[in-house]
Each structure stands twice: as structure tokens, then as C-alpha cells.
């Protein structure tokens, strides 16, 4: 089954304790992205990756890091989480055909993070 | 600066009637538009899309209309069903190598039995 998986699904942590949210896709997609969803703000892009070892900032990258060492995995790293990073996080992937942004993105189930 | 706007936060319709969800955008470089549906505790799922070279795209009960001159698109669901109750996000992207989607805030649709 084609899917995007995220782990953990729920996480409660404390300020400053480093954490990683994993994302994996089995569709051989080149493009992967992280979003956060906050009430009244919709989905905002944090980071994206065009391919292995190619990553770039989205709209709200502050406080986050990513890496893309393998095509299927795109972990999101919070080196020193703060309460304002409490949010619902989604990973997404898509097949970039010819470098054009016309392919739909498939989303993971989400990770609800609470930073105390 | 919000480039994709869904100004109505919620919509309630009777089962069997038409649901019309509206979306406006400000970036004239957007050339591809999508609607995603999201149920609680799940990720958004793709519903329907439209390229800027078209003004209408239909898929079963779902039709998206695009008015480029007005920078407006709408999603029509006919007939509406209780299972359509969800949050609907409008999204848009520019031509180019970055498949970045810019999302609206979403609208919560409730279909009453």
C-alpha cells in the first residue's frame, strides 16, 4: 500500500529536549515536505526536499532542521523545542515529474506535538 | 500576507443539497490549484485539482471552477453526503521546480442528515 508514515503520532515533551519526528514514504517520491497546522493558520510549510541531500527552507523554518540522506526518509529535528512549536505536524511527498509542481502531494497521518 | 484565502471558516448544508466552498488567491503566478479534504486525526487527502489553463474540472460529485480574472475558485459538491463532513483546504502552487503548496486556512463543512 502506497503511504507516508510518521512516528510518533503523539508526543509530549519539555522545553529544550531534542526530538526527532520520522517520516518515510514507499512511493519512490523525489519531493518531500514538512508542514505544521495551527488553529486559524492552516498548513504552513517548514522545510522541503527536492531529492536526496537537497533541502531548503519553507515559510516557517525557525527552530527546525531536516535531513535527506535516503530517498524514502525525511526526518524533522527539533534541537531545542519550545512551547511555540506545539502543533500538529504533517509530512508529505510527491513525484516531481519534469521538475514541475503539478503532482499531488500525499500526506502522512500527522504528529501531534506538545512542548511543555 | 495570506496568498490563499478561505474567508468562511465553516459551512453547514443539508444532505442532498449542494455545498459550495470558496477560495480566493492573490498571487497571479499560481498556476495549479488543489482541494484537500481532512478528517480528524488523519492527514489531508487529495480531492481534486485544476490547472490554470482550464476553468472547470469535474470528478464525480466534485467540481472545481476557476475564475482567473477574479482570482477565485470554488468547489461544488453535489449531492452533499454526511461523509463529506470534514475540513477542506484550498491550495495553490506556482509553475517551477519547487512543488510548494500554499494553503488556505481551511473551511469546516458539516452536512446534516
PDB file of C-alpha atoms in Angstrom:
ATOM      1  CA  UNK A   1       0.000   0.000   0.000  1.00  0.00           C
ATOM      2  CA  UNK A   2       1.324   3.415  -1.008  1.00  0.00           C
ATOM      3  CA  UNK A   3       1.678   5.531   2.071  1.00  0.00           C
ATOM      4  CA  UNK A   4       3.504   8.146   4.080  1.00  0.00           C
ATOM      5  CA  UNK A   5       4.185   7.153   7.663  1.00  0.00           C
ATOM      6  CA  UNK A   6       5.133   9.324  10.595  1.00  0.00           C
ATOM      7  CA  UNK A   7       6.352   8.454  14.063  1.00  0.00           C
ATOM      8  CA  UNK A   8       5.495   9.138  16.740  1.00  0.00           C
ATOM      9  CA  UNK A   9       1.843  10.053  16.268  1.00  0.00           C
ATOM     10  CA  UNK A  10       1.694  11.799  19.614  1.00  0.00           C
ATOM     11  CA  UNK A  11       4.483  13.277  21.686  1.00  0.00           C
ATOM     12  CA  UNK A  12       4.601  15.325  24.853  1.00  0.00           C
ATOM     13  CA  UNK A  13       7.997  16.713  25.746  1.00  0.00           C
ATOM     14  CA  UNK A  14       9.620  19.510  27.706  1.00  0.00           C
ATOM     15  CA  UNK A  15      11.360  22.653  26.578  1.00  0.00           C
ATOM     16  CA  UNK A  16      14.887  22.094  25.330  1.00  0.00           C
ATOM     17  CA  UNK A  17      14.810  18.322  24.992  1.00  0.00           C
ATOM     18  CA  UNK A  18      15.875  17.400  21.470  1.00  0.00           C
ATOM     19  CA  UNK A  19      13.456  15.302  19.488  1.00  0.00           C
ATOM     20  CA  UNK A  20      13.089  13.805  16.033  1.00  0.00           C
ATOM     21  CA  UNK A  21       9.906  13.058  14.153  1.00  0.00           C
ATOM     22  CA  UNK A  22      10.450  10.477  11.454  1.00  0.00           C
ATOM     23  CA  UNK A  23       8.792  10.412   8.046  1.00  0.00           C
ATOM     24  CA  UNK A  24       9.001   7.648   5.480  1.00  0.00           C
ATOM     25  CA  UNK A  25       7.341   7.097   2.101  1.00  0.00           C
ATOM     26  CA  UNK A  26       7.243   3.963  -0.022  1.00  0.00           C
ATOM     27  CA  UNK A  27       6.302   5.546  -3.352  1.00  0.00           C
ATOM     28  CA  UNK A  28       9.814   6.412  -4.541  1.00  0.00           C
ATOM     29  CA  UNK A  29       8.864  10.081  -4.482  1.00  0.00           C
ATOM     30  CA  UNK A  30      11.579  12.639  -5.003  1.00  0.00           C
ATOM     31  CA  UNK A  31       9.876  15.542  -3.268  1.00  0.00           C
ATOM     32  CA  UNK A  32       9.161  15.569   0.465  1.00  0.00           C
ATOM     33  CA  UNK A  33       7.978  18.311   2.749  1.00  0.00           C
ATOM     34  CA  UNK A  34       7.041  19.127   6.321  1.00  0.00           C
ATOM     35  CA  UNK A  35       4.078  21.261   7.337  1.00  0.00           C
ATOM     36  CA  UNK A  36       2.647  22.424  10.593  1.00  0.00           C
ATOM     37  CA  UNK A  37      -1.027  23.047  11.167  1.00  0.00           C
ATOM     38  CA  UNK A  38      -2.155  25.566  13.734  1.00  0.00           C
ATOM     39  CA  UNK A  39      -5.665  26.795  14.540  1.00  0.00           C
ATOM     40  CA  UNK A  40      -6.671  29.656  12.284  1.00  0.00           C
ATOM     41  CA  UNK A  41      -3.457  29.425  10.248  1.00  0.00           C
ATOM     42  CA  UNK A  42      -3.977  26.407   8.046  1.00  0.00           C
ATOM     43  CA  UNK A  43      -0.974  24.423   6.852  1.00  0.00           C
ATOM     44  CA  UNK A  44       2.381  26.142   6.649  1.00  0.00           C
ATOM     45  CA  UNK A  45       5.475  24.670   5.079  1.00  0.00           C
ATOM     46  CA  UNK A  46       8.512  24.226   7.331  1.00  0.00           C
ATOM     47  CA  UNK A  47      11.112  22.596   5.069  1.00  0.00           C
ATOM     48  CA  UNK A  48      11.130  20.731   1.810  1.00  0.00           C
ATOM     49  CA  UNK A  49      13.472  18.450  -0.099  1.00  0.00           C
ATOM     50  CA  UNK A  50      13.680  18.116  -3.857  1.00  0.00           C
ATOM     51  CA  UNK A  51      15.776  14.964  -3.662  1.00  0.00           C
ATOM     52  CA  UNK A  52      18.469  13.227  -1.621  1.00  0.00           C
ATOM     53  CA  UNK A  53      20.813  15.744   0.003  1.00  0.00           C
ATOM     54  CA  UNK A  54      18.760  18.657  -1.393  1.00  0.00           C
ATOM     55  CA  UNK A  55      16.764  20.551   1.216  1.00  0.00           C
ATOM     56  CA  UNK A  56      15.524  24.100   1.567  1.00  0.00           C
ATOM     57  CA  UNK A  57      13.555  26.323   3.905  1.00  0.00           C
ATOM     58  CA  UNK A  58       9.826  26.758   3.654  1.00  0.00           C
ATOM     59  CA  UNK A  59       7.798  29.549   5.214  1.00  0.00           C
ATOM     60  CA  UNK A  60       8.407  28.803   8.905  1.00  0.00           C
ATOM     61  CA  UNK A  61      11.808  27.064   9.256  1.00  0.00           C
ATOM     62  CA  UNK A  62      12.970  28.681  12.511  1.00  0.00           C
ATOM     63  CA  UNK A  63      13.717  26.140  15.219  1.00  0.00           C
ATOM     64  CA  UNK A  64      13.689  23.142  12.883  1.00  0.00           C
ATOM     65  CA  UNK A  65      16.226  21.066  10.993  1.00  0.00           C
ATOM     66  CA  UNK A  66      15.825  18.343   8.400  1.00  0.00           C
ATOM     67  CA  UNK A  67      17.978  15.862   6.577  1.00  0.00           C
ATOM     68  CA  UNK A  68      17.510  13.756   3.453  1.00  0.00           C
ATOM     69  CA  UNK A  69      20.127  11.035   3.385  1.00  0.00           C
ATOM     70  CA  UNK A  70      17.848   8.493   1.756  1.00  0.00           C
ATOM     71  CA  UNK A  71      15.089   9.000  -0.747  1.00  0.00           C
ATOM     72  CA  UNK A  72      12.394   7.442   1.403  1.00  0.00           C
ATOM     73  CA  UNK A  73      13.136   9.206   4.708  1.00  0.00           C
ATOM     74  CA  UNK A  74      12.844  12.847   5.717  1.00  0.00           C
ATOM     75  CA  UNK A  75      13.134  13.335   9.484  1.00  0.00           C
ATOM     76  CA  UNK A  76      12.215  16.585  11.211  1.00  0.00           C
ATOM     77  CA  UNK A  77      14.531  17.573  14.042  1.00  0.00           C
ATOM     78  CA  UNK A  78      13.799  19.989  16.864  1.00  0.00           C
ATOM     79  CA  UNK A  79      17.134  20.657  18.521  1.00  0.00           C
ATOM     80  CA  UNK A  80      15.687  22.680  21.387  1.00  0.00           C
ATOM     81  CA  UNK A  81      11.903  22.587  21.325  1.00  0.00           C
ATOM     82  CA  UNK A  82       9.932  25.499  22.705  1.00  0.00           C
ATOM     83  CA  UNK A  83       6.229  25.805  23.609  1.00  0.00           C
ATOM     84  CA  UNK A  84       5.509  27.769  20.415  1.00  0.00           C
ATOM     85  CA  UNK A  85       6.360  24.618  18.478  1.00  0.00           C
ATOM     86  CA  UNK A  86       3.368  22.868  19.966  1.00  0.00           C
ATOM     87  CA  UNK A  87       1.457  21.971  16.843  1.00  0.00           C
ATOM     88  CA  UNK A  88       0.196  19.281  14.504  1.00  0.00           C
ATOM     89  CA  UNK A  89       2.875  18.259  12.037  1.00  0.00           C
ATOM     90  CA  UNK A  90       2.396  16.642   8.646  1.00  0.00           C
ATOM     91  CA  UNK A  91       4.913  15.107   6.326  1.00  0.00           C
ATOM     92  CA  UNK A  92       4.091  14.941   2.626  1.00  0.00           C
ATOM     93  CA  UNK A  93       5.631  13.538  -0.517  1.00  0.00           C
ATOM     94  CA  UNK A  94       5.066  13.797  -4.245  1.00  0.00           C
ATOM     95  CA  UNK A  95       6.565  12.645  -7.503  1.00  0.00           C
ATOM     96  CA  UNK A  96       8.090  15.636  -9.219  1.00  0.00           C
ATOM     97  CA  UNK A  97       7.685  14.981 -12.910  1.00  0.00           C
ATOM     98  CA  UNK A  98       9.917  17.094 -15.090  1.00  0.00           C
ATOM     99  CA  UNK A  99      10.524  19.466 -12.230  1.00  0.00           C
ATOM    100  CA  UNK A 100       7.026  20.875 -12.424  1.00  0.00           C
ATOM    101  CA  UNK A 101       4.811  21.319  -9.438  1.00  0.00           C
ATOM    102  CA  UNK A 102       1.810  19.598 -10.922  1.00  0.00           C
ATOM    103  CA  UNK A 103       1.837  16.406  -8.949  1.00  0.00           C
ATOM    104  CA  UNK A 104      -0.370  15.992  -5.934  1.00  0.00           C
ATOM    105  CA  UNK A 105       1.151  15.599  -2.529  1.00  0.00           C
ATOM    106  CA  UNK A 106       0.381  12.648  -0.280  1.00  0.00           C
ATOM    107  CA  UNK A 107       0.260  13.372   3.411  1.00  0.00           C
ATOM    108  CA  UNK A 108       1.128  11.323   6.441  1.00  0.00           C
ATOM    109  CA  UNK A 109      -1.334  10.912   9.332  1.00  0.00           C
ATOM    110  CA  UNK A 110       0.187  13.689  11.412  1.00  0.00           C
ATOM    111  CA  UNK A 111       2.169  14.014  14.633  1.00  0.00           C
ATOM    112  CA  UNK A 112       0.658  15.947  17.486  1.00  0.00           C
ATOM    113  CA  UNK A 113       3.472  17.544  19.455  1.00  0.00           C
ATOM    114  CA  UNK A 114       3.093  19.265  22.792  1.00  0.00           C
ATOM    115  CA  UNK A 115       6.054  21.126  24.268  1.00  0.00           C
ATOM    116  CA  UNK A 116       5.650  21.989  27.945  1.00  0.00           C
TER     117      UNK A 116
ATOM    118  CA  UNK B   1       0.394  38.167   3.796  1.00  0.00           C
ATOM    119  CA  UNK B   2      -2.040  35.396   3.104  1.00  0.00           C
ATOM    120  CA  UNK B   3      -1.921  34.409  -0.553  1.00  0.00           C
ATOM    121  CA  UNK B   4      -4.709  31.839  -0.413  1.00  0.00           C
ATOM    122  CA  UNK B   5      -7.812  32.880   1.428  1.00  0.00           C
ATOM    123  CA  UNK B   6     -10.754  30.867   2.602  1.00  0.00           C
ATOM    124  CA  UNK B   7     -12.786  33.547   4.256  1.00  0.00           C
ATOM    125  CA  UNK B   8     -15.610  31.438   5.577  1.00  0.00           C
ATOM    126  CA  UNK B   9     -14.476  29.226   8.442  1.00  0.00           C
ATOM    127  CA  UNK B  10     -17.464  26.934   8.304  1.00  0.00           C
ATOM    128  CA  UNK B  11     -20.402  25.845   6.180  1.00  0.00           C
ATOM    129  CA  UNK B  12     -23.434  23.765   7.054  1.00  0.00           C
ATOM    130  CA  UNK B  13     -25.678  22.198   4.414  1.00  0.00           C
ATOM    131  CA  UNK B  14     -28.476  19.682   4.274  1.00  0.00           C
ATOM    132  CA  UNK B  15     -27.788  16.231   2.934  1.00  0.00           C
ATOM    133  CA  UNK B  16     -28.595  16.038  -0.768  1.00  0.00           C
ATOM    134  CA  UNK B  17     -28.114  19.752  -1.365  1.00  0.00           C
ATOM    135  CA  UNK B  18     -25.174  21.466  -2.996  1.00  0.00           C
ATOM    136  CA  UNK B  19     -22.120  22.546  -0.999  1.00  0.00           C
ATOM    137  CA  UNK B  20     -20.129  25.447  -2.418  1.00  0.00           C
ATOM    138  CA  UNK B  21     -16.741  26.123  -0.883  1.00  0.00           C
ATOM    139  CA  UNK B  22     -14.965  29.273  -1.970  1.00  0.00           C
ATOM    140  CA  UNK B  23     -11.317  30.207  -2.206  1.00  0.00           C
ATOM    141  CA  UNK B  24      -9.573  33.396  -3.313  1.00  0.00           C
ATOM    142  CA  UNK B  25      -5.926  33.959  -4.102  1.00  0.00           C
ATOM    143  CA  UNK B  26      -3.722  36.984  -4.574  1.00  0.00           C
ATOM    144  CA  UNK B  27      -0.632  35.580  -6.278  1.00  0.00           C
ATOM    145  CA  UNK B  28      -1.055  35.842 -10.049  1.00  0.00           C
ATOM    146  CA  UNK B  29       1.817  33.378 -10.512  1.00  0.00           C
ATOM    147  CA  UNK B  30      -0.228  30.494  -9.171  1.00  0.00           C
ATOM    148  CA  UNK B  31      -0.999  28.099 -11.988  1.00  0.00           C
ATOM    149  CA  UNK B  32      -2.224  24.972 -10.287  1.00  0.00           C
ATOM    150  CA  UNK B  33      -4.914  24.672  -7.686  1.00  0.00           C
ATOM    151  CA  UNK B  34      -5.944  21.796  -5.481  1.00  0.00           C
ATOM    152  CA  UNK B  35      -8.501  20.897  -2.879  1.00  0.00           C
ATOM    153  CA  UNK B  36      -7.665  18.642   0.016  1.00  0.00           C
ATOM    154  CA  UNK B  37     -10.057  17.075   2.478  1.00  0.00           C
ATOM    155  CA  UNK B  38      -9.098  16.368   6.057  1.00  0.00           C
ATOM    156  CA  UNK B  39     -10.840  14.225   8.635  1.00  0.00           C
ATOM    157  CA  UNK B  40      -9.940  14.496  12.331  1.00  0.00           C
ATOM    158  CA  UNK B  41      -6.833  12.522  13.329  1.00  0.00           C
ATOM    159  CA  UNK B  42      -5.884  11.968   9.689  1.00  0.00           C
ATOM    160  CA  UNK B  43      -3.649  13.704   7.188  1.00  0.00           C
ATOM    161  CA  UNK B  44      -5.124  15.737   4.341  1.00  0.00           C
ATOM    162  CA  UNK B  45      -6.075  13.722   1.288  1.00  0.00           C
ATOM    163  CA  UNK B  46      -6.142  14.980  -2.250  1.00  0.00           C
ATOM    164  CA  UNK B  47      -9.611  15.592  -3.632  1.00  0.00           C
ATOM    165  CA  UNK B  48      -9.469  17.384  -6.960  1.00  0.00           C
ATOM    166  CA  UNK B  49      -7.255  19.809  -8.841  1.00  0.00           C
ATOM    167  CA  UNK B  50      -7.360  22.225 -11.730  1.00  0.00           C
ATOM    168  CA  UNK B  51      -4.745  23.758 -13.947  1.00  0.00           C
ATOM    169  CA  UNK B  52      -4.889  27.443 -14.800  1.00  0.00           C
ATOM    170  CA  UNK B  53      -5.482  26.596 -18.467  1.00  0.00           C
ATOM    171  CA  UNK B  54      -8.894  25.229 -17.549  1.00  0.00           C
ATOM    172  CA  UNK B  55     -11.923  26.782 -15.946  1.00  0.00           C
ATOM    173  CA  UNK B  56     -13.635  23.617 -14.804  1.00  0.00           C
ATOM    174  CA  UNK B  57     -12.718  20.135 -13.702  1.00  0.00           C
ATOM    175  CA  UNK B  58     -15.203  17.506 -12.663  1.00  0.00           C
ATOM    176  CA  UNK B  59     -14.778  14.232 -10.810  1.00  0.00           C
ATOM    177  CA  UNK B  60     -17.959  12.500  -9.808  1.00  0.00           C
ATOM    178  CA  UNK B  61     -19.810  14.601  -7.263  1.00  0.00           C
ATOM    179  CA  UNK B  62     -16.975  17.112  -7.075  1.00  0.00           C
ATOM    180  CA  UNK B  63     -16.433  20.007  -9.477  1.00  0.00           C
ATOM    181  CA  UNK B  64     -13.886  22.765  -9.192  1.00  0.00           C
ATOM    182  CA  UNK B  65     -14.374  26.039 -11.020  1.00  0.00           C
ATOM    183  CA  UNK B  66     -11.605  28.527 -11.656  1.00  0.00           C
ATOM    184  CA  UNK B  67     -12.099  32.197 -12.494  1.00  0.00           C
ATOM    185  CA  UNK B  68      -8.635  33.521 -13.211  1.00  0.00           C
ATOM    186  CA  UNK B  69      -9.672  37.106 -13.793  1.00  0.00           C
ATOM    187  CA  UNK B  70     -11.289  37.195 -10.370  1.00  0.00           C
ATOM    188  CA  UNK B  71      -8.564  35.038  -8.788  1.00  0.00           C
ATOM    189  CA  UNK B  72     -11.298  32.866  -7.397  1.00  0.00           C
ATOM    190  CA  UNK B  73     -12.015  29.189  -7.308  1.00  0.00           C
ATOM    191  CA  UNK B  74     -14.810  27.173  -5.855  1.00  0.00           C
ATOM    192  CA  UNK B  75     -15.513  23.556  -5.034  1.00  0.00           C
ATOM    193  CA  UNK B  76     -19.012  22.253  -5.640  1.00  0.00           C
ATOM    194  CA  UNK B  77     -20.200  19.040  -4.050  1.00  0.00           C
ATOM    195  CA  UNK B  78     -23.443  17.675  -5.433  1.00  0.00           C
ATOM    196  CA  UNK B  79     -25.214  15.977  -3.803  1.00  0.00           C
ATOM    197  CA  UNK B  80     -23.681  16.509  -0.376  1.00  0.00           C
ATOM    198  CA  UNK B  81     -23.449  13.488   1.891  1.00  0.00           C
ATOM    199  CA  UNK B  82     -22.831  13.240   5.655  1.00  0.00           C
ATOM    200  CA  UNK B  83     -19.493  11.556   4.912  1.00  0.00           C
ATOM    201  CA  UNK B  84     -18.389  14.774   3.226  1.00  0.00           C
ATOM    202  CA  UNK B  85     -18.258  16.465   6.627  1.00  0.00           C
ATOM    203  CA  UNK B  86     -14.602  17.423   7.016  1.00  0.00           C
ATOM    204  CA  UNK B  87     -12.199  20.333   6.784  1.00  0.00           C
ATOM    205  CA  UNK B  88     -11.475  21.383   3.205  1.00  0.00           C
ATOM    206  CA  UNK B  89      -8.248  23.113   2.313  1.00  0.00           C
ATOM    207  CA  UNK B  90      -7.696  25.081  -0.852  1.00  0.00           C
ATOM    208  CA  UNK B  91      -4.078  25.059  -2.049  1.00  0.00           C
ATOM    209  CA  UNK B  92      -2.145  26.601  -4.901  1.00  0.00           C
ATOM    210  CA  UNK B  93       1.273  26.335  -6.455  1.00  0.00           C
ATOM    211  CA  UNK B  94       3.385  28.234  -8.946  1.00  0.00           C
ATOM    212  CA  UNK B  95       4.970  26.771 -12.034  1.00  0.00           C
ATOM    213  CA  UNK B  96       8.524  25.675 -11.374  1.00  0.00           C
ATOM    214  CA  UNK B  97      10.689  23.093  -9.692  1.00  0.00           C
ATOM    215  CA  UNK B  98       9.546  23.574  -6.113  1.00  0.00           C
ATOM    216  CA  UNK B  99       6.291  21.772  -5.548  1.00  0.00           C
ATOM    217  CA  UNK B 100       5.463  24.135  -2.749  1.00  0.00           C
ATOM    218  CA  UNK B 101       1.807  24.276  -1.925  1.00  0.00           C
ATOM    219  CA  UNK B 102       0.401  27.383  -0.316  1.00  0.00           C
ATOM    220  CA  UNK B 103      -2.656  26.507   1.730  1.00  0.00           C
ATOM    221  CA  UNK B 104      -5.670  28.421   2.876  1.00  0.00           C
ATOM    222  CA  UNK B 105      -6.837  28.203   6.472  1.00  0.00           C
ATOM    223  CA  UNK B 106      -9.470  25.634   5.677  1.00  0.00           C
ATOM    224  CA  UNK B 107     -13.234  25.510   5.920  1.00  0.00           C
ATOM    225  CA  UNK B 108     -15.202  23.084   8.049  1.00  0.00           C
ATOM    226  CA  UNK B 109     -18.099  21.552   6.150  1.00  0.00           C
ATOM    227  CA  UNK B 110     -20.929  19.947   8.081  1.00  0.00           C
ATOM    228  CA  UNK B 111     -23.534  18.000   6.139  1.00  0.00           C
ATOM    229  CA  UNK B 112     -26.700  17.478   8.167  1.00  0.00           C
ATOM    230  CA  UNK B 113     -28.607  14.218   7.638  1.00  0.00           C
TER     231      UNK B 113
END
